[in-house]
mmCIF file of C-alpha atoms and ligand atoms in Angstrom:
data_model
loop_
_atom_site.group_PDB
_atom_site.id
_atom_site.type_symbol
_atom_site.label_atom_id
_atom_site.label_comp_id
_atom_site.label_asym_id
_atom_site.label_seq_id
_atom_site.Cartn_x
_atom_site.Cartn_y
_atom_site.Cartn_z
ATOM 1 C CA UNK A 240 111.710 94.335 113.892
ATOM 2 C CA UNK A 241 109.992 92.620 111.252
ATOM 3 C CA UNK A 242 111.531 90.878 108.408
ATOM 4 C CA UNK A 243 110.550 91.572 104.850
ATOM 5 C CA UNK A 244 111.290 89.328 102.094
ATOM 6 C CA UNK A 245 111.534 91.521 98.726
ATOM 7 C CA UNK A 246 111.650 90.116 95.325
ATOM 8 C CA UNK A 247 112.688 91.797 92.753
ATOM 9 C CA UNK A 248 114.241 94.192 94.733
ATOM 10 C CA UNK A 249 117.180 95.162 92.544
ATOM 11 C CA UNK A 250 114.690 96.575 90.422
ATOM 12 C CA UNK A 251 113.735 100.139 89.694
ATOM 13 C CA UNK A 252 110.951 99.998 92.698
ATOM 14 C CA UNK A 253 112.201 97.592 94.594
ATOM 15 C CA UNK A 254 115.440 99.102 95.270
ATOM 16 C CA UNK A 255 113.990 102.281 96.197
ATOM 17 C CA UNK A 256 111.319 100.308 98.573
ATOM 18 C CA UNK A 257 114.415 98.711 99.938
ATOM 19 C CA UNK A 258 115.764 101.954 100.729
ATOM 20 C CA UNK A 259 112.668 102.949 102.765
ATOM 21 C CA UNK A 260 111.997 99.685 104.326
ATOM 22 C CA UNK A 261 115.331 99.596 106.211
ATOM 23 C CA UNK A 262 114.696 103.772 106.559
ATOM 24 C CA UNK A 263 111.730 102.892 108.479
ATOM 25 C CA UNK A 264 114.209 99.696 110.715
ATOM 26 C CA UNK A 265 112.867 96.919 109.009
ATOM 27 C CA UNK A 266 115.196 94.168 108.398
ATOM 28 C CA UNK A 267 114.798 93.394 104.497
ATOM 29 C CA UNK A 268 116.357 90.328 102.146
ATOM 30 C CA UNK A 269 116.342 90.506 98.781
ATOM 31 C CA UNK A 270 115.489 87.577 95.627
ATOM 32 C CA UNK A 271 116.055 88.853 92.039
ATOM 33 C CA UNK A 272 116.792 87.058 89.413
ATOM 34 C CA UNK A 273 118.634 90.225 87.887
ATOM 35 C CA UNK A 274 117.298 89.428 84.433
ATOM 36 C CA UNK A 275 116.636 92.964 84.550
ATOM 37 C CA UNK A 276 118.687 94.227 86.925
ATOM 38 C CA UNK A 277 122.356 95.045 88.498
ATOM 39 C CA UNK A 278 123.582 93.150 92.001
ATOM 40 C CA UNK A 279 125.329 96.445 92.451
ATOM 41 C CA UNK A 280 122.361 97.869 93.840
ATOM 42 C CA UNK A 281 122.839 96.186 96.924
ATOM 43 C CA UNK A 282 125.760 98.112 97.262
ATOM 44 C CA UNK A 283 124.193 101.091 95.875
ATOM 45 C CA UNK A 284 120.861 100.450 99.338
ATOM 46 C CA UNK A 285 123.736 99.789 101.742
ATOM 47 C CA UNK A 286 125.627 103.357 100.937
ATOM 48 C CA UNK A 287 122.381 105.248 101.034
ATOM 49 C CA UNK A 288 120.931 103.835 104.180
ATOM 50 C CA UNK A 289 124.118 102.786 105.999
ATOM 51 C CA UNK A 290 122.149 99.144 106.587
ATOM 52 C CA UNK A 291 122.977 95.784 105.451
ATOM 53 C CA UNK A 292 120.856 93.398 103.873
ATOM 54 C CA UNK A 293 120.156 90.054 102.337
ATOM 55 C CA UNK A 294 120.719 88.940 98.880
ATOM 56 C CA UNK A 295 119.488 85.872 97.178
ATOM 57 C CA UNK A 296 119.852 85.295 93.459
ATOM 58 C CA UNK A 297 116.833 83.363 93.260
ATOM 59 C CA UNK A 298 114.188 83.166 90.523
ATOM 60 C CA UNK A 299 110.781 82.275 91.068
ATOM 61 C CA UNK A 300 110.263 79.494 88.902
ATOM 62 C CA UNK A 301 112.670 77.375 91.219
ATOM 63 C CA UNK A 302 110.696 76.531 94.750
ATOM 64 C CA UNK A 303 114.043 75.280 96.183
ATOM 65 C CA UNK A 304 115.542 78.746 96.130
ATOM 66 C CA UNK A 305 112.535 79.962 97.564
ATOM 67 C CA UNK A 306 112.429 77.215 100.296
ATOM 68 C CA UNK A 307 115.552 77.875 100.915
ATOM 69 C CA UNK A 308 115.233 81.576 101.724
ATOM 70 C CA UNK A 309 112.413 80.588 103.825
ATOM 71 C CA UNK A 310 114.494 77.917 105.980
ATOM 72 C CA UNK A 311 117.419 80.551 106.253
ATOM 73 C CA UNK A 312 115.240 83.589 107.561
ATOM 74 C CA UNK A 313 112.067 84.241 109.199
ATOM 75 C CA UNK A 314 109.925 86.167 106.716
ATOM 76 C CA UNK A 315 107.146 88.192 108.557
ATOM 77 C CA UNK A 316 105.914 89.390 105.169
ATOM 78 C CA UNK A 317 106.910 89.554 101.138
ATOM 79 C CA UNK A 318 106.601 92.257 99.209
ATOM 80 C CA UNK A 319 106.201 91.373 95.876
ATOM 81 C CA UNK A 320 108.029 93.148 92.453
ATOM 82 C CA UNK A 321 109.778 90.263 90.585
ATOM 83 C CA UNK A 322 107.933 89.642 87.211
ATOM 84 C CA UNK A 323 108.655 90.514 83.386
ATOM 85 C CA UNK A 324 106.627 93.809 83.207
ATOM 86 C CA UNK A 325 107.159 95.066 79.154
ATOM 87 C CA UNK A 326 103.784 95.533 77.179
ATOM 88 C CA UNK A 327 105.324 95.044 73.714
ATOM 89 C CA UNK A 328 106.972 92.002 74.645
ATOM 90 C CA UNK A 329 104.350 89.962 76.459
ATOM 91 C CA UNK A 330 102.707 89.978 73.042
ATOM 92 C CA UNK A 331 105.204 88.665 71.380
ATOM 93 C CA UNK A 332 106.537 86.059 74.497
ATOM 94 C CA UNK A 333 102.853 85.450 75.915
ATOM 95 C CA UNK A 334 104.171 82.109 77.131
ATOM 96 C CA UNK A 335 107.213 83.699 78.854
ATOM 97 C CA UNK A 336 105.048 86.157 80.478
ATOM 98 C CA UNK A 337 102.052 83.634 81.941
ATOM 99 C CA UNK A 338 104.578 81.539 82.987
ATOM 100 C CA UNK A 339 106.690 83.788 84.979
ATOM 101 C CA UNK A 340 105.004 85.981 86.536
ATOM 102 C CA UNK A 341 101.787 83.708 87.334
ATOM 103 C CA UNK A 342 103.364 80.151 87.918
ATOM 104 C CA UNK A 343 105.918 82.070 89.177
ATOM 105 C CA UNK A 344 103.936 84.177 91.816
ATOM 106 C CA UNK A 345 101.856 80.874 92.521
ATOM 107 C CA UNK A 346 105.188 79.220 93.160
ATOM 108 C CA UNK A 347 105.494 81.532 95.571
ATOM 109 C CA UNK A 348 102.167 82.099 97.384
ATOM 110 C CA UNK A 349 102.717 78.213 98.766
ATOM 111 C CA UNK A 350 106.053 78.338 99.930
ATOM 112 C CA UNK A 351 104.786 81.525 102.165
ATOM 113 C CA UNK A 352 102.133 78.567 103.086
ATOM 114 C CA UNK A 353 104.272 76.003 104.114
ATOM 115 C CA UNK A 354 105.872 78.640 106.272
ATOM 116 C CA UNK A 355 103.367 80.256 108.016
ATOM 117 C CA UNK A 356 103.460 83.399 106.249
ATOM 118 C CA UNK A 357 100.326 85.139 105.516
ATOM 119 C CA UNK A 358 101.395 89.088 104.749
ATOM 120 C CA UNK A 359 101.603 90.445 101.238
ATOM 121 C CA UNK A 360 101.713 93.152 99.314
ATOM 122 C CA UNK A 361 101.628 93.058 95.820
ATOM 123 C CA UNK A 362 103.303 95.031 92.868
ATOM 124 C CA UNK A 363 100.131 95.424 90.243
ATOM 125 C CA UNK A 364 99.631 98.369 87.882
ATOM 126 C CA UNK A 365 97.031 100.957 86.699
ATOM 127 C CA UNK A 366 97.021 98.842 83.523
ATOM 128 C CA UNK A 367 94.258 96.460 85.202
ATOM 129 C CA UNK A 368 91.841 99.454 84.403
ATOM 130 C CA UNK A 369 92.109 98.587 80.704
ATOM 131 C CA UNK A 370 90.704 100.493 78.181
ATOM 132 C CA UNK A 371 86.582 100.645 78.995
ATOM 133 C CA UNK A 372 87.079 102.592 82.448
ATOM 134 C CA UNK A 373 87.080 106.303 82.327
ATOM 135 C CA UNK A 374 89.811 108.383 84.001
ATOM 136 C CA UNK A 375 89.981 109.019 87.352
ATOM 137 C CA UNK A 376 90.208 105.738 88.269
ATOM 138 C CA UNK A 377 88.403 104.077 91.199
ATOM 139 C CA UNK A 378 89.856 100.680 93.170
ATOM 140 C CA UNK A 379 86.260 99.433 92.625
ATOM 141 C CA UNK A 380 86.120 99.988 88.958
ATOM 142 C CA UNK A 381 85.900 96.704 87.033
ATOM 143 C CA UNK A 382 89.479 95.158 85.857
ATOM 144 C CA UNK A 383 90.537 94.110 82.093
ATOM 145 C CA UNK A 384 93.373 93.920 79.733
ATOM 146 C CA UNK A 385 94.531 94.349 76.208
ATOM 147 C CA UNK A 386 97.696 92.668 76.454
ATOM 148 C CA UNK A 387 99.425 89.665 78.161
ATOM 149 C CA UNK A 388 101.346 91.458 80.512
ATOM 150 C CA UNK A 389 97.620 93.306 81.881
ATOM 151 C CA UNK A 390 96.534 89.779 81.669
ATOM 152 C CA UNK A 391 99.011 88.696 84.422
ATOM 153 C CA UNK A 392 98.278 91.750 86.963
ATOM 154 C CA UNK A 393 94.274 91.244 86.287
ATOM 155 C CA UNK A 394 94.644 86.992 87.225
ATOM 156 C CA UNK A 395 96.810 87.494 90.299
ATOM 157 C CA UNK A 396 95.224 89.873 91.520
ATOM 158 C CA UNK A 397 92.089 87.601 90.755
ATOM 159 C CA UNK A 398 94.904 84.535 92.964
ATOM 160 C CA UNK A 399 95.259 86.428 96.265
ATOM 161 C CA UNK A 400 91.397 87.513 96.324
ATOM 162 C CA UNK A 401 90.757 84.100 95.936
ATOM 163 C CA UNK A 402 93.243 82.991 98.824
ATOM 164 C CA UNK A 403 92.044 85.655 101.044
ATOM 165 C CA UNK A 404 88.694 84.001 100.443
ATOM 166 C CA UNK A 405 89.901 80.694 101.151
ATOM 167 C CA UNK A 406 92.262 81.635 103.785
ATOM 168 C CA UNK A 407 91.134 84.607 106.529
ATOM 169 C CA UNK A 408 94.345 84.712 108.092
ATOM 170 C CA UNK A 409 95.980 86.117 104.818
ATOM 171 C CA UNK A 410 96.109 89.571 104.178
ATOM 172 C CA UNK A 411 97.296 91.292 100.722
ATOM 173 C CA UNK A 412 97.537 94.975 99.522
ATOM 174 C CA UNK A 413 97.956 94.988 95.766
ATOM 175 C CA UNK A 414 99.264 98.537 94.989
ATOM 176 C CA UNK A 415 98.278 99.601 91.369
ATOM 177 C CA UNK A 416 100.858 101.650 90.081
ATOM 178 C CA UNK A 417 100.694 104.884 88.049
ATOM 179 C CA UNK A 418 103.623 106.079 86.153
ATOM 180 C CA UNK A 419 106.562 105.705 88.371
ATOM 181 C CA UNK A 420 109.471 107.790 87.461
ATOM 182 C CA UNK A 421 112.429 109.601 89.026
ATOM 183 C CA UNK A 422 115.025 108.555 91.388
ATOM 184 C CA UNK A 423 116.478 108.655 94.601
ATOM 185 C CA UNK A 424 117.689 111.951 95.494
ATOM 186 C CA UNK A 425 121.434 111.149 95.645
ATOM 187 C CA UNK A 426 121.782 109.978 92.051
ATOM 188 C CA UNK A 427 122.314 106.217 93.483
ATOM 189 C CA UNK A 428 120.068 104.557 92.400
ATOM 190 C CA UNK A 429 117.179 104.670 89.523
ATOM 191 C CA UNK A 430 115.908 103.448 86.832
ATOM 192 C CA UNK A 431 118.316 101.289 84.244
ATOM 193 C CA UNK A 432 116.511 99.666 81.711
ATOM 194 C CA UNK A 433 118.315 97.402 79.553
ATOM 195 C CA UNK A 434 118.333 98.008 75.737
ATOM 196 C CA UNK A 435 116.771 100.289 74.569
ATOM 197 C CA UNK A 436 113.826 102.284 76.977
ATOM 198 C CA UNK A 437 109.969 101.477 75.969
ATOM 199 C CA UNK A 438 108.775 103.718 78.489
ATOM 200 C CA UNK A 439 108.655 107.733 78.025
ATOM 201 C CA UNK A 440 111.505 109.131 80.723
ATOM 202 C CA UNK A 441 114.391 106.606 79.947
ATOM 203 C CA UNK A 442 113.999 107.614 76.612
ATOM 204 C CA UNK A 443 113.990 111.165 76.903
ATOM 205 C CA UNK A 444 117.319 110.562 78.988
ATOM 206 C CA UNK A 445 118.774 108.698 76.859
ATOM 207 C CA UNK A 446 117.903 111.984 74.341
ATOM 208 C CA UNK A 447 119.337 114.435 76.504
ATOM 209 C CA UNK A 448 122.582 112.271 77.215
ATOM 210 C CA UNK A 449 123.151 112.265 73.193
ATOM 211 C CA UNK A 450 122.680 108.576 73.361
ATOM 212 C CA UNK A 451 119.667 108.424 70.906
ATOM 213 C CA UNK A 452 119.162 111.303 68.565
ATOM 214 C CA UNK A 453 115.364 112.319 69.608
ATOM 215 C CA UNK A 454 112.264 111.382 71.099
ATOM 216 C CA UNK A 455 108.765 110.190 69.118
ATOM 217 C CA UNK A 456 105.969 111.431 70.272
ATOM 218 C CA UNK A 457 103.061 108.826 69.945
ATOM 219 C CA UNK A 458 100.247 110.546 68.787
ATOM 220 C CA UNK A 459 99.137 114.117 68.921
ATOM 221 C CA UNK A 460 95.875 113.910 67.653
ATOM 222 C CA UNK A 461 94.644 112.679 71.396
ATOM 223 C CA UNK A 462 91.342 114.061 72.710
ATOM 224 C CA UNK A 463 93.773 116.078 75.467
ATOM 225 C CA UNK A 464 94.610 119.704 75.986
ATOM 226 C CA UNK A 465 97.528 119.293 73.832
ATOM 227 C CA UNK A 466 96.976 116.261 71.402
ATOM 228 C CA UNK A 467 99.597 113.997 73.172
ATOM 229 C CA UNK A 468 98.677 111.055 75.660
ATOM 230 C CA UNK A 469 98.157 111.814 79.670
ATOM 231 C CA UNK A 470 99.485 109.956 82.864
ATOM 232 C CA UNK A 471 99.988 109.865 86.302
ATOM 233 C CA UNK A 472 103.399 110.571 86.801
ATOM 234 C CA UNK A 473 104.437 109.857 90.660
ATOM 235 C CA UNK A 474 107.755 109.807 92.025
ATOM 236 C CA UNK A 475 109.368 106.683 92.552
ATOM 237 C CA UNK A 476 110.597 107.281 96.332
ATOM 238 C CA UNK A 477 106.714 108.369 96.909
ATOM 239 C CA UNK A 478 105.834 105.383 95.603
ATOM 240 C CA UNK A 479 108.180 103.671 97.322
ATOM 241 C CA UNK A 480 106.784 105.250 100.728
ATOM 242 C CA UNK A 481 103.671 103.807 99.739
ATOM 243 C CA UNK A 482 104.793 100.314 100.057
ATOM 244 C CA UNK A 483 105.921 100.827 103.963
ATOM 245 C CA UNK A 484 102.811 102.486 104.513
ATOM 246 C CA UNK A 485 100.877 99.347 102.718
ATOM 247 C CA UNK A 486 102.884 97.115 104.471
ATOM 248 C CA UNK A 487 101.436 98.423 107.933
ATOM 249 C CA UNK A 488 98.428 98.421 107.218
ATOM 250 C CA UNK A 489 98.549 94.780 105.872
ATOM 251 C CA UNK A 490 100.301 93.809 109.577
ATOM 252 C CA UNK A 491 97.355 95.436 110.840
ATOM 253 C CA UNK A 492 94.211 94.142 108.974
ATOM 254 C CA UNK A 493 92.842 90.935 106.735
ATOM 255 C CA UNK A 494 91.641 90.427 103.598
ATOM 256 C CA UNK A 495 92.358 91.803 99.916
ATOM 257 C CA UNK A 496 92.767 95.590 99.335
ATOM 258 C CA UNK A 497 93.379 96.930 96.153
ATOM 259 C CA UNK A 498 94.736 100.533 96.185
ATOM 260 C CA UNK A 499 96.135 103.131 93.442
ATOM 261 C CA UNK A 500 99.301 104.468 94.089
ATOM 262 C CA UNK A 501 98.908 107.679 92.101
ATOM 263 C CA UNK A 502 99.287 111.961 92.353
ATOM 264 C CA UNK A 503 95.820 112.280 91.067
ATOM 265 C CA UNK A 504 96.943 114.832 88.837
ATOM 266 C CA UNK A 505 97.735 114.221 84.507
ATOM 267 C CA UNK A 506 100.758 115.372 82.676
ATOM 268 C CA UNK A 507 100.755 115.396 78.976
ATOM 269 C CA UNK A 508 104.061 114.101 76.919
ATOM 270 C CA UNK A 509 104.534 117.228 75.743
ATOM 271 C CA UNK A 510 104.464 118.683 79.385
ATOM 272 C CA UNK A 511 106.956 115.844 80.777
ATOM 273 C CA UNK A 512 109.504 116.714 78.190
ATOM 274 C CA UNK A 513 109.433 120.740 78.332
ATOM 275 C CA UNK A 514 109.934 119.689 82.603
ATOM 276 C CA UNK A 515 113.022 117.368 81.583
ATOM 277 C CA UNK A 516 114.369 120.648 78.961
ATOM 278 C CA UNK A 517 114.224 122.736 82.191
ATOM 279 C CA UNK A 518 115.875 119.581 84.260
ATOM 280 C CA UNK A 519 118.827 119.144 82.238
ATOM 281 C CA UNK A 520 119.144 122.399 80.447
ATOM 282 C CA UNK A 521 119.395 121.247 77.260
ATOM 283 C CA UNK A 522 117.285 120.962 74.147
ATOM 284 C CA UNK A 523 115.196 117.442 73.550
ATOM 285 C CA UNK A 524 114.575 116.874 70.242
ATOM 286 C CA UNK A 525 111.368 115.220 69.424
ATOM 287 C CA UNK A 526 108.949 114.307 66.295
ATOM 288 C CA UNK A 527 105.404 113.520 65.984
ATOM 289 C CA UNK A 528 104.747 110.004 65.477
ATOM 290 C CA UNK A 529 101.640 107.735 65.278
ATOM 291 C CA UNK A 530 99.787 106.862 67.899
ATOM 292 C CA UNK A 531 101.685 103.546 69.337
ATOM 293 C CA UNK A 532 99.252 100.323 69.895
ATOM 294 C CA UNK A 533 97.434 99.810 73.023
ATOM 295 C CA UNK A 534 98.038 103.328 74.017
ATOM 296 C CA UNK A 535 95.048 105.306 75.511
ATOM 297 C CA UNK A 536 94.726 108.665 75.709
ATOM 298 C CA UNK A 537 94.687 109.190 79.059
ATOM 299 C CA UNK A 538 95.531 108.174 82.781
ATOM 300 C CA UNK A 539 95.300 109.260 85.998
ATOM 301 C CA UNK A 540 94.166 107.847 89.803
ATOM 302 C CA UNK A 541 91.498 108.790 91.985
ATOM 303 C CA UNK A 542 94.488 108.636 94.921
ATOM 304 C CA UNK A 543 91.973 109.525 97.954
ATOM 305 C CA UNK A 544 91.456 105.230 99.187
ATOM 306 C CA UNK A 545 95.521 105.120 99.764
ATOM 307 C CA UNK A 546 95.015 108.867 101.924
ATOM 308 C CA UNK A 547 91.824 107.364 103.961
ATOM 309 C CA UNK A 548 93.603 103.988 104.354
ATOM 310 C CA UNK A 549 97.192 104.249 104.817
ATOM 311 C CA UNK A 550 97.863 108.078 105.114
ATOM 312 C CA UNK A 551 99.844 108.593 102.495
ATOM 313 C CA UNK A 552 99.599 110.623 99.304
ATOM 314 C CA UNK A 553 102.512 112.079 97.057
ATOM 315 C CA UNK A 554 104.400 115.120 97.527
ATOM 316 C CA UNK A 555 106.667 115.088 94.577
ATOM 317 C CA UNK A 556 105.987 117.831 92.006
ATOM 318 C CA UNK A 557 106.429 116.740 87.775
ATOM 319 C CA UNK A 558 109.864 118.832 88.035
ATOM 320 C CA UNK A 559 111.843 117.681 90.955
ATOM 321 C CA UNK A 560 110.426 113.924 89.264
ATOM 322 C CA UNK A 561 112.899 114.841 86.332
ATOM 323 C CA UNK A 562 115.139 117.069 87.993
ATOM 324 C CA UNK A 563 115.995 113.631 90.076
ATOM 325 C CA UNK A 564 115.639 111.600 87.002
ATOM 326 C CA UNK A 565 118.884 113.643 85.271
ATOM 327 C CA UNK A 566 120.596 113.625 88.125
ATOM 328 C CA UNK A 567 120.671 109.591 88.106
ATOM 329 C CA UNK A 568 121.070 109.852 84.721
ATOM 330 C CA UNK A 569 124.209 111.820 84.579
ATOM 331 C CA UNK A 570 125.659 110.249 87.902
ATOM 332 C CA UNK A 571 125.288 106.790 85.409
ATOM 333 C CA UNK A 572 125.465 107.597 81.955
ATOM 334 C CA UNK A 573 126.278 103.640 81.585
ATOM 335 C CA UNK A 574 123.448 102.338 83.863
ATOM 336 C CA UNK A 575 124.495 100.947 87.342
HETATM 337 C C1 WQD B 852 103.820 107.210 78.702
HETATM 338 C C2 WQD B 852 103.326 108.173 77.627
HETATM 339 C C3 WQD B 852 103.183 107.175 75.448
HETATM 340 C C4 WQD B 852 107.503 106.529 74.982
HETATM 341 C C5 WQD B 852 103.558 101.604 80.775
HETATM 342 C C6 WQD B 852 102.883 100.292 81.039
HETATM 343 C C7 WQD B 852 102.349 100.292 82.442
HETATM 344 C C8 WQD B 852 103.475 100.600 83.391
HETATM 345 C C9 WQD B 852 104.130 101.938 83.050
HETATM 346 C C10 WQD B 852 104.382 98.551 84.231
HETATM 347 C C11 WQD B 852 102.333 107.538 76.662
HETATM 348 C C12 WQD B 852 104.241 108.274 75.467
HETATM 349 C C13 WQD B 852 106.261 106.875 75.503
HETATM 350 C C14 WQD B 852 108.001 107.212 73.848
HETATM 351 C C15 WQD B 852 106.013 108.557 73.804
HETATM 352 N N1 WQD B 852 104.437 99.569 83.367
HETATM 353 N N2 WQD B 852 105.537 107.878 74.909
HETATM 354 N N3 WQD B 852 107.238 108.218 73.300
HETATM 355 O O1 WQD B 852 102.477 103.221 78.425
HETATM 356 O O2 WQD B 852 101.645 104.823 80.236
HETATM 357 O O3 WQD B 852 102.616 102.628 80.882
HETATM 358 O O4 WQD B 852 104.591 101.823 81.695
HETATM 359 O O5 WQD B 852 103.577 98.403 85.115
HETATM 360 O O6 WQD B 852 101.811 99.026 82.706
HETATM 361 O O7 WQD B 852 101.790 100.187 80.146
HETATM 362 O O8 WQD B 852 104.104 104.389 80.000
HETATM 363 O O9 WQD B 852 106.204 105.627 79.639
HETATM 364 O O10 WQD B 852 105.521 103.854 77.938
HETATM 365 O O11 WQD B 852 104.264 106.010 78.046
HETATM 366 O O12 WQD B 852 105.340 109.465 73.275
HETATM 367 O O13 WQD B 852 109.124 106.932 73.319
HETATM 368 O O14 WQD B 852 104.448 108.575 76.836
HETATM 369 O O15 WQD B 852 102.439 107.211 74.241
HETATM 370 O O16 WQD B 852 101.393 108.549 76.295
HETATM 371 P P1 WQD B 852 102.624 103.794 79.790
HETATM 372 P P2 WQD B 852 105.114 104.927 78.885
#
């Protein structure tokens, strides 16, 4: 069976793709860094699937850990998570983040050259639809940013068109991602932020843990049903199912293919934190606040390319999302 080569796959995504990779009998090794992340979820992959894998600490910016990851192991294909991925602080670090994630990822497009391997699928984000498209969002709608961390998505994506281009034999999926949140089923593994959470459902956890006293609410004077912002909330294991299903179709066919990973469907904040009341039976106390920069109102996929191409669509509903989400949550009130 084939073997996948995941970086960043301690992370909140890549551990659960890990999960379903070697679900679905690939063979998988893992690079991460763990600037963001725990080695224990390794351990955390082998217990839920019962399969061992590969770890590397390896970082990106150093093509002799690469190389030798490549010399040690046949990689049939990478799938590709490892980057710094915070809005607020890729405008303060723009440096940081350029030279990460794109020397980084460029760093690691020609070691997969100088070792034959062509298959890739790529960890990119709904954020590439900046601020000028209009919700649902199509694959062939044109691709911007606001901030430096958009930036980076929008230019490699821009990278592997170009090396499909130049090179037929490659073939890349980047997966944009929606608002992946949730967790595996048995509480093992999920998301762990360090510090303290920028995005909306590590926050509200944190809330209903008694960790931070209560939730802002950025805006509620949005142009939406109920003032407050909309997304496209999708379960992380769907999402993570996505990736296996990407991944065969990349084996299968050539070229770059863009394609949202998405429920189709919007959820207010107000909406996502009366589901997480219900999830954890307690109270989340929250407080209007002003809009927060860069935020738009609202969100959501046209999912149907991933349905014709791949198969796949979501299943998860908004409530088993945080009902899965606590469960982590209280299985780890101190993170992995
Ligand atoms: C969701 C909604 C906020 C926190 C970001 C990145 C995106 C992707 C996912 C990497 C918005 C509101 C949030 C809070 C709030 N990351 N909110 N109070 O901004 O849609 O997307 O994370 O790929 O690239 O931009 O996610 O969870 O931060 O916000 O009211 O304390 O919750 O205004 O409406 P976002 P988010």
């Amino acid at each position: 069976m084939n073997n996948i080569l995941v970086t960043g796959g301690t992370g909140f995504i890549g551990s659960h793709t890990c999960v379903e990779l070697l679900e679905a009998g690939y063979n998988v090794i893992v690079m991460d860094n763990l600037s963001n992340s725990k080695e224990e979820s390794i351990n955390r992959i082998k217990t839920i699937t019962g399969r061992d894998l590969k770890f590397y600490k390896a970082d990106m910016l150093n093509i002799s850990e690469m190389e030798q990851i490549f010399e040690e192991n046949q990689i049939d294909a990478v799938i590709h998570f490892a980057g710094l991925k915070a809005v607020g602080e890729s405008v303060a670090k723009p440096v940081e983040y350029y030279n990460n994630n794109i020397t980084g990822t460029l760093n690691l497009i020609d070691v997969m050259r100088r070792h034959s391997c062509s298959t890739f699928v790529f960890s990119s984000s709904a954020t590439v639809y900046g601020v000028t498209n209009k919700a649902p969002y199509t694959e062939d709608m044109p691709t911007s940013a606001t901030n430096p961390y958009g930036y980076t998505k929008v230019m490699i994506e821009q990278i592997l068109r170009d090396v499909c281009v130049a090179d037929p034999s490659w073939s890349v999926v980047a997966l944009r991602y929606f608002n992946p949140i949730g967790a595996h089923h048995s509480g093992l593994i999920g998301e762990n932020p360090n510090g303290i959470p920028n995005n909306l459902i590590p926050y509200i956890a944190q809330v209903a843990l008694g960790k931070l006293e209560k939730l802002s609410v950025y805006g509620n004077d949005y142009p939406t049903p109920d003032g407050t912002g909309v997304r496209d909330y999708i379960h992380v294991a769907d999402l993570a199912k996505g990736h296996v299903y990407a991944l065969r179709y990349a084996f299968e066919h050539k070229n770059f293919e863009p394609v949202n990973l998405g429920t189709g469907k919007g959820s207010s904040v107000l909406e996502i934190v009366n589901a997480y009341e219900k999830a954890c039976s307690k109270e989340i106390k929250r407080a209007f606040a002003p809009r927060r920069a860069g935020d738009i109102a609202v969100s959501f996929a046209d999912a149907s390319k991933a349905k014709k191409l791949f198969g796949w669509q979501a299943q998860s509903t908004v409530e088993q999302m945080c009902e899965d989400s606590w469960n982590f949550t209280i299985k780890n009130p101190e993170g992995l």
